[in-house]
XYZ file of C-alpha atoms in Angstrom:
153
model
C -0.550 -0.203 0.413
C 1.059 3.426 -0.972
C 0.950 6.272 1.936
C -0.313 9.714 0.331
C 0.922 12.944 0.865
C -1.371 15.303 2.593
C -1.491 17.446 0.053
C -2.574 14.611 -2.601
C -5.843 14.462 -0.121
C -6.989 17.834 -0.572
C -10.151 17.727 -2.613
C -10.601 18.572 -5.282
C -11.438 22.032 -6.073
C -8.681 23.534 -2.920
C -5.573 21.813 -4.668
C -3.958 24.654 -6.721
C -1.799 26.103 -4.448
C 0.899 27.388 -6.130
C 3.031 25.273 -3.426
C 1.735 22.351 -2.610
C -1.228 22.299 -4.589
C -1.412 18.449 -6.759
C -3.468 20.837 -9.593
C -0.120 23.514 -10.729
C 1.589 22.058 -12.432
C 3.596 25.557 -12.492
C 4.192 25.322 -8.594
C 6.831 23.151 -5.501
C 4.280 20.453 -5.764
C 5.144 19.964 -1.959
C 3.959 16.436 -0.574
C 3.975 16.018 3.222
C 4.351 12.980 5.426
C 4.348 11.523 8.720
C 7.426 9.709 10.056
C 5.967 9.039 14.070
C 4.474 11.879 15.610
C 6.327 14.210 13.294
C 6.034 15.385 9.304
C 8.512 15.004 6.646
C 8.467 16.532 3.229
C 11.079 16.460 0.860
C 12.543 19.652 -1.463
C 15.182 19.716 -4.048
C 15.580 22.911 -5.309
C 15.580 24.273 -8.768
C 17.995 25.923 -10.240
C 15.731 28.954 -10.736
C 15.186 29.272 -7.154
C 18.448 31.133 -6.907
C 19.074 33.873 -4.891
C 22.751 34.628 -4.978
C 24.811 32.022 -6.843
C 25.083 28.395 -4.673
C 22.353 29.708 -2.840
C 19.168 28.716 -2.363
C 16.144 32.507 -2.516
C 13.961 33.125 1.571
C 11.268 33.318 -0.296
C 11.591 30.224 -1.944
C 12.032 28.648 1.743
C 9.718 31.166 4.057
C 6.973 29.365 1.660
C 8.344 25.507 1.481
C 7.346 25.988 5.364
C 4.594 27.194 5.185
C 3.569 24.967 2.708
C 5.037 22.104 4.612
C 3.047 23.635 8.215
C -0.903 24.071 6.887
C -0.380 20.374 5.457
C 1.429 18.678 9.123
C -1.853 20.935 10.619
C -4.196 19.804 8.406
C -2.992 16.064 8.698
C -2.654 16.602 11.497
C -6.604 17.555 12.993
C -7.219 14.166 10.373
C -5.779 12.690 12.434
C -6.633 13.865 16.170
C -10.228 14.906 15.493
C -11.352 13.869 11.645
C -12.619 10.118 10.532
C -10.896 7.664 7.912
C -13.455 8.159 5.794
C -14.022 11.840 5.284
C -11.215 14.051 4.303
C -9.074 15.697 6.793
C -9.991 19.895 6.766
C -7.895 22.368 5.267
C -6.232 24.830 7.378
C -4.490 28.751 5.637
C -1.663 29.909 7.997
C -2.785 32.985 10.602
C 0.301 34.469 12.215
C 4.510 32.046 10.409
C 7.219 33.333 11.918
C 10.663 32.640 10.543
C 13.634 32.871 11.633
C 17.704 32.604 9.259
C 19.841 30.559 10.676
C 22.358 29.681 7.479
C 22.934 30.010 3.723
C 21.047 27.478 1.639
C 23.135 26.075 -0.351
C 21.597 24.613 -4.197
C 22.000 21.373 -4.743
C 21.352 19.314 -2.038
C 17.532 18.682 -1.024
C 16.088 20.106 2.032
C 14.364 17.882 4.900
C 11.234 19.879 6.633
C 9.871 18.774 9.460
C 7.186 19.054 11.819
C 6.647 19.447 15.803
C 2.879 19.816 16.542
C 2.956 21.943 19.621
C -0.812 21.927 20.220
C -4.023 21.431 18.146
C -7.810 21.689 18.643
C -10.249 21.500 16.411
C -10.424 25.168 14.367
C -6.109 25.960 15.358
C -3.100 24.217 15.534
C 0.548 25.430 16.446
C 3.954 23.837 14.935
C 7.318 24.351 14.514
C 9.136 23.589 11.136
C 12.387 23.401 10.836
C 14.499 23.293 7.500
C 17.362 21.944 6.012
C 20.103 21.237 3.880
C 22.315 18.223 4.701
C 22.362 17.930 8.670
C 22.706 21.784 8.468
C 19.694 23.649 9.335
C 18.733 26.738 7.854
C 16.027 27.926 8.695
C 13.248 27.449 11.846
C 9.325 28.325 10.916
C 6.426 28.838 13.775
C 3.128 28.474 12.737
C -0.266 28.976 13.700
C -2.106 27.130 11.238
C -6.435 28.096 11.745
C -9.433 26.261 9.509
C -10.190 27.448 6.242
C -12.702 29.745 6.993
C -15.971 29.070 4.033
C -15.498 31.851 2.493
C -12.034 30.200 0.879
C -13.913 27.276 -0.505
C -15.515 28.859 -3.203
């Protein structure tokens, strides 16, 4: 059995996000999964994600942390409050703080890890790290909230 990415479980009409939407051919197509009680995603930057030669653009880092965070929030809420036969709830970013700790090199796969700190039916607080070659390059702290009905078309 293949384990599906959190983002692949989103409803079709809510799968267009630039960072993680499976229906956005121009986006990052980020895929997040459970790794015990943490979440994990891997991403290989492309040459056009360059800030200066040899290093990743900070906006990409922020985008990856953002999308891994909302995907992790969705999966955590589903695990805590949902049933197996219903789609996971969609979450959006209410607050995001990122600390850039070290230059992020190009040419290596980036690893994102999420740790759930607080979980309620409509709000999830989590921390996310982004590492390259075992070096933590950025840390994010996120508050994600259940997507409001007004965004669900």
